Coordinates of N, CA and C in Angstrom, one line a residue:
X16 N 47.2 -56.8 -20.2 CA 48.1 -55.7 -19.9 C 47.2 -54.5 -19.7
X17 N 47.3 -53.8 -18.6 CA 46.5 -52.6 -18.3 C 46.8 -51.5 -19.3
X18 N 45.8 -50.6 -19.5 CA 46.0 -49.5 -20.4 C 46.6 -48.3 -19.5
X19 N 47.9 -48.0 -19.7 CA 48.6 -47.0 -18.9 C 48.1 -45.6 -19.2
X20 N 47.4 -45.4 -20.3 CA 46.9 -44.1 -20.6 C 45.7 -43.7 -19.8
X21 N 45.1 -44.6 -19.1 CA 43.9 -44.3 -18.3 C 44.3 -44.1 -16.9
X22 N 43.5 -43.2 -16.2 CA 43.8 -42.8 -14.8 C 43.3 -43.9 -13.9
X23 N 43.9 -44.1 -12.8 CA 43.5 -45.1 -11.8 C 42.2 -44.7 -11.1
X24 N 41.4 -45.7 -10.7 CA 40.1 -45.4 -10.1 C 40.3 -44.7 -8.8
X25 N 41.4 -44.8 -8.1 CA 41.7 -44.1 -6.9 C 41.6 -42.6 -7.0
X26 N 41.7 -42.1 -8.3 CA 41.6 -40.6 -8.5 C 40.2 -40.1 -8.7
X27 N 39.2 -41.0 -8.7 CA 37.8 -40.5 -8.8 C 37.4 -39.7 -7.6
X28 N 36.8 -38.6 -7.9 CA 36.4 -37.7 -6.8 C 34.9 -37.3 -7.0
X29 N 34.2 -37.3 -5.9 CA 32.8 -36.8 -6.0 C 32.7 -35.4 -6.4
X30 N 31.8 -35.1 -7.3 CA 31.6 -33.8 -7.9 C 32.4 -33.5 -9.1
X31 N 33.3 -34.4 -9.5 CA 34.2 -34.2 -10.7 C 33.4 -34.5 -11.9
X32 N 33.5 -33.7 -12.9 CA 32.9 -33.9 -14.2 C 33.8 -34.8 -15.0
X33 N 33.2 -35.9 -15.6 CA 33.9 -36.9 -16.4 C 33.3 -37.1 -17.7
X34 N 34.0 -37.5 -18.7 CA 33.5 -37.9 -20.0 C 33.2 -39.4 -19.9
X35 N 32.0 -39.8 -20.3 CA 31.5 -41.2 -20.2 C 30.9 -41.6 -21.5
X36 N 31.0 -42.8 -21.9 CA 30.4 -43.4 -23.1 C 29.2 -44.3 -22.6
X37 N 28.0 -44.0 -23.1 CA 26.8 -44.8 -22.7 C 27.0 -46.2 -23.3
X38 N 26.9 -47.2 -22.4 CA 27.0 -48.6 -22.8 C 25.7 -49.3 -22.9
X39 N 24.7 -48.9 -22.2 CA 23.4 -49.5 -22.3 C 22.3 -48.7 -21.7
X40 N 21.1 -48.9 -22.1 CA 19.9 -48.4 -21.5 C 19.3 -49.5 -20.7
X41 N 18.9 -49.2 -19.5 CA 18.2 -50.1 -18.6 C 16.9 -49.6 -18.2
X42 N 16.0 -50.4 -17.7 CA 14.6 -49.9 -17.3 C 14.7 -48.8 -16.3
X43 N 15.8 -48.7 -15.5 CA 15.9 -47.7 -14.4 C 16.9 -46.6 -14.8
X44 N 17.6 -46.7 -16.0 CA 18.5 -45.6 -16.3 C 19.6 -46.0 -17.3
X45 N 20.8 -45.5 -17.1 CA 21.9 -45.7 -18.0 C 23.1 -46.4 -17.4
X46 N 23.8 -47.2 -18.2 CA 25.1 -47.7 -17.8 C 26.1 -47.0 -18.7
X47 N 27.3 -46.8 -18.1 CA 28.3 -46.0 -18.9 C 29.7 -46.5 -18.5
X48 N 30.7 -46.2 -19.3 CA 32.1 -46.4 -19.1 C 32.8 -45.1 -19.0
X49 N 33.5 -44.9 -18.0 CA 34.3 -43.6 -17.9 C 35.4 -43.6 -18.8
X50 N 35.5 -42.7 -19.7 CA 36.5 -42.6 -20.8 C 37.9 -42.6 -20.4
X51 N 38.2 -41.8 -19.4 CA 39.6 -41.5 -19.0 C 40.1 -42.4 -17.9
X52 N 39.3 -43.3 -17.3 CA 39.7 -44.0 -16.2 C 39.8 -45.5 -16.5
X53 N 40.4 -46.3 -15.6 CA 40.5 -47.7 -15.7 C 39.0 -48.2 -15.9
X54 N 38.8 -49.3 -16.6 CA 37.4 -49.8 -16.8 C 36.7 -50.0 -15.4
X55 N 35.5 -49.5 -15.4 CA 34.7 -49.6 -14.2 C 33.2 -49.4 -14.6
X56 N 32.3 -50.2 -13.9 CA 30.9 -50.0 -14.2 C 30.4 -48.7 -13.5
X57 N 29.6 -48.0 -14.3 CA 29.1 -46.7 -13.7 C 27.6 -46.6 -14.2
X58 N 26.8 -46.0 -13.3 CA 25.4 -46.0 -13.7 C 24.8 -44.7 -13.2
X59 N 23.6 -44.4 -13.9 CA 22.8 -43.2 -13.5 C 21.4 -43.7 -13.5
X60 N 20.8 -43.6 -12.3 CA 19.4 -44.0 -12.0 C 18.5 -42.9 -12.4
X61 N 18.1 -42.9 -13.6 CA 17.3 -41.8 -14.2 C 15.9 -41.9 -13.6
X62 N 15.4 -43.1 -13.4 CA 14.0 -43.3 -12.9 C 13.8 -42.7 -11.5
X63 N 14.7 -43.0 -10.6 CA 14.6 -42.6 -9.3 C 15.0 -41.1 -9.1
X64 N 15.8 -40.5 -10.0 CA 16.3 -39.2 -9.8 C 15.8 -38.2 -10.9
X65 N 14.8 -38.5 -11.6 CA 14.3 -37.8 -12.8 C 14.0 -36.3 -12.5
X66 N 13.8 -35.9 -11.3 CA 13.4 -34.5 -11.0 C 14.6 -33.6 -10.7
X67 N 15.8 -34.2 -10.6 CA 17.0 -33.4 -10.4 C 17.4 -32.7 -11.7
X68 N 17.9 -31.4 -11.5 CA 18.4 -30.7 -12.7 C 19.4 -31.5 -13.4
X69 N 19.4 -31.4 -14.7 CA 20.4 -32.2 -15.5 C 19.9 -33.6 -15.8
X70 N 19.5 -34.3 -14.7 CA 19.0 -35.7 -14.9 C 17.6 -35.6 -15.6
X71 N 16.8 -34.6 -15.3 CA 15.5 -34.4 -16.0 C 15.7 -34.3 -17.5
X72 N 16.7 -33.5 -17.9 CA 17.0 -33.4 -19.4 C 17.4 -34.8 -20.0
X73 N 18.2 -35.5 -19.3 CA 18.6 -36.8 -19.8 C 17.4 -37.8 -19.8
X74 N 16.5 -37.7 -18.9 CA 15.3 -38.5 -18.8 C 14.4 -38.3 -20.0
X75 N 14.3 -37.0 -20.4 CA 13.5 -36.7 -21.6 C 14.1 -37.1 -22.9
X76 N 15.4 -37.1 -23.0 CA 16.0 -37.4 -24.3 C 17.3 -38.3 -24.0
X77 N 17.1 -39.6 -23.9 CA 18.2 -40.5 -23.5 C 19.3 -40.4 -24.6
X78 N 20.5 -40.2 -24.2 CA 21.6 -40.3 -25.2 C 21.7 -41.7 -25.7
X79 N 22.0 -41.9 -27.0 CA 22.0 -43.2 -27.6 C 23.3 -44.0 -27.1
X80 N 23.1 -45.3 -27.1 CA 24.3 -46.2 -26.8 C 25.4 -45.8 -27.7
X81 N 26.6 -45.6 -27.1 CA 27.8 -45.2 -27.8 C 28.1 -43.8 -27.8
X82 N 27.1 -43.0 -27.3 CA 27.3 -41.5 -27.3 C 28.3 -41.2 -26.1
X83 N 29.1 -40.2 -26.3 CA 30.0 -39.6 -25.3 C 29.3 -38.4 -24.7
X84 N 29.2 -38.4 -23.3 CA 28.5 -37.3 -22.7 C 29.3 -36.9 -21.4
X85 N 29.1 -35.7 -20.9 CA 29.7 -35.3 -19.7 C 28.7 -35.6 -18.6
X86 N 29.2 -36.3 -17.5 CA 28.5 -36.6 -16.3 C 29.3 -36.3 -15.1
X87 N 28.7 -36.3 -14.0 CA 29.3 -35.9 -12.7 C 29.4 -37.1 -11.8
X88 N 30.5 -37.3 -11.1 CA 30.6 -38.3 -10.2 C 29.8 -38.0 -8.9
X89 N 28.8 -38.8 -8.7 CA 27.9 -38.5 -7.5 C 28.4 -39.3 -6.3
X90 N 28.8 -40.5 -6.4 CA 29.3 -41.3 -5.3 C 30.2 -42.4 -5.8
X91 N 31.2 -42.7 -5.1 CA 32.1 -43.9 -5.4 C 32.0 -44.8 -4.2
X92 N 31.6 -46.0 -4.4 CA 31.4 -47.0 -3.3 C 32.2 -48.2 -3.7
X93 N 33.2 -48.6 -2.8 CA 33.9 -49.8 -3.0 C 33.2 -50.9 -2.2
X94 N 33.3 -52.1 -2.7 CA 32.7 -53.3 -2.1 C 33.7 -54.1 -1.3
X95 N 33.3 -55.1 -0.6 CA 34.2 -55.8 0.2 C 35.2 -56.7 -0.6
X96 N 35.0 -56.8 -1.9 CA 35.9 -57.6 -2.7 C 36.4 -56.7 -3.8
X97 N 37.7 -56.7 -4.1 CA 38.2 -56.0 -5.3 C 37.9 -56.9 -6.5
X98 N 37.7 -56.4 -7.7 CA 37.8 -55.0 -8.0 C 36.5 -54.3 -8.1
X99 N 35.5 -54.8 -7.3 CA 34.2 -54.2 -7.4 C 34.1 -52.8 -6.9
X100 N 33.6 -51.9 -7.7 CA 33.4 -50.5 -7.4 C 32.1 -50.0 -8.1
X101 N 31.4 -49.2 -7.4 CA 30.2 -48.6 -8.0 C 30.3 -47.1 -8.1
X102 N 30.1 -46.6 -9.3 CA 30.2 -45.2 -9.5 C 28.8 -44.7 -9.9
X103 N 28.2 -43.9 -9.0 CA 26.9 -43.3 -9.2 C 27.1 -42.0 -9.9
X104 N 26.6 -41.9 -11.1 CA 26.8 -40.7 -11.9 C 25.5 -39.8 -11.8
X105 N 25.7 -38.5 -12.0 CA 24.6 -37.6 -12.2 C 25.0 -36.7 -13.4
X106 N 24.1 -35.8 -13.7 CA 24.3 -34.9 -14.8 C 24.5 -33.5 -14.4
X107 N 25.3 -32.8 -15.2 CA 25.5 -31.3 -14.9 C 24.2 -30.6 -15.1
X108 N 23.9 -29.7 -14.2 CA 22.6 -29.0 -14.2 C 22.7 -27.6 -14.8
X109 N 23.7 -27.3 -15.6 CA 24.0 -26.0 -16.1 C 22.7 -25.4 -16.8
X110 N 22.3 -24.2 -16.5 CA 21.3 -23.6 -17.2 C 19.9 -24.1 -17.0
X111 N 19.7 -24.9 -16.0 CA 18.3 -25.4 -15.7 C 17.8 -24.9 -14.4
X112 N 16.5 -24.7 -14.3 CA 16.0 -24.2 -13.1 C 14.9 -25.0 -12.5

């Protein structure tokens, strides 16, 4: 039975700040679950994007698995078969130069 308290994935918008829980560390970055949305895989490629504001901070101090963090929806890409969806996350760059 679906969790009715979570928002549908169709409401995800690029640039939106979301709360995410870190689910794993990978050689290339982080995997996360979006807290307020239907379950979906989401990732942040820290290795490739380590020079971007916000991502640089995360690359220097990875949040531990289980930590809740604010991240930004970078891109939402649907695949040719449901329910596959890819959410590319990025980090808020507040106060970084």
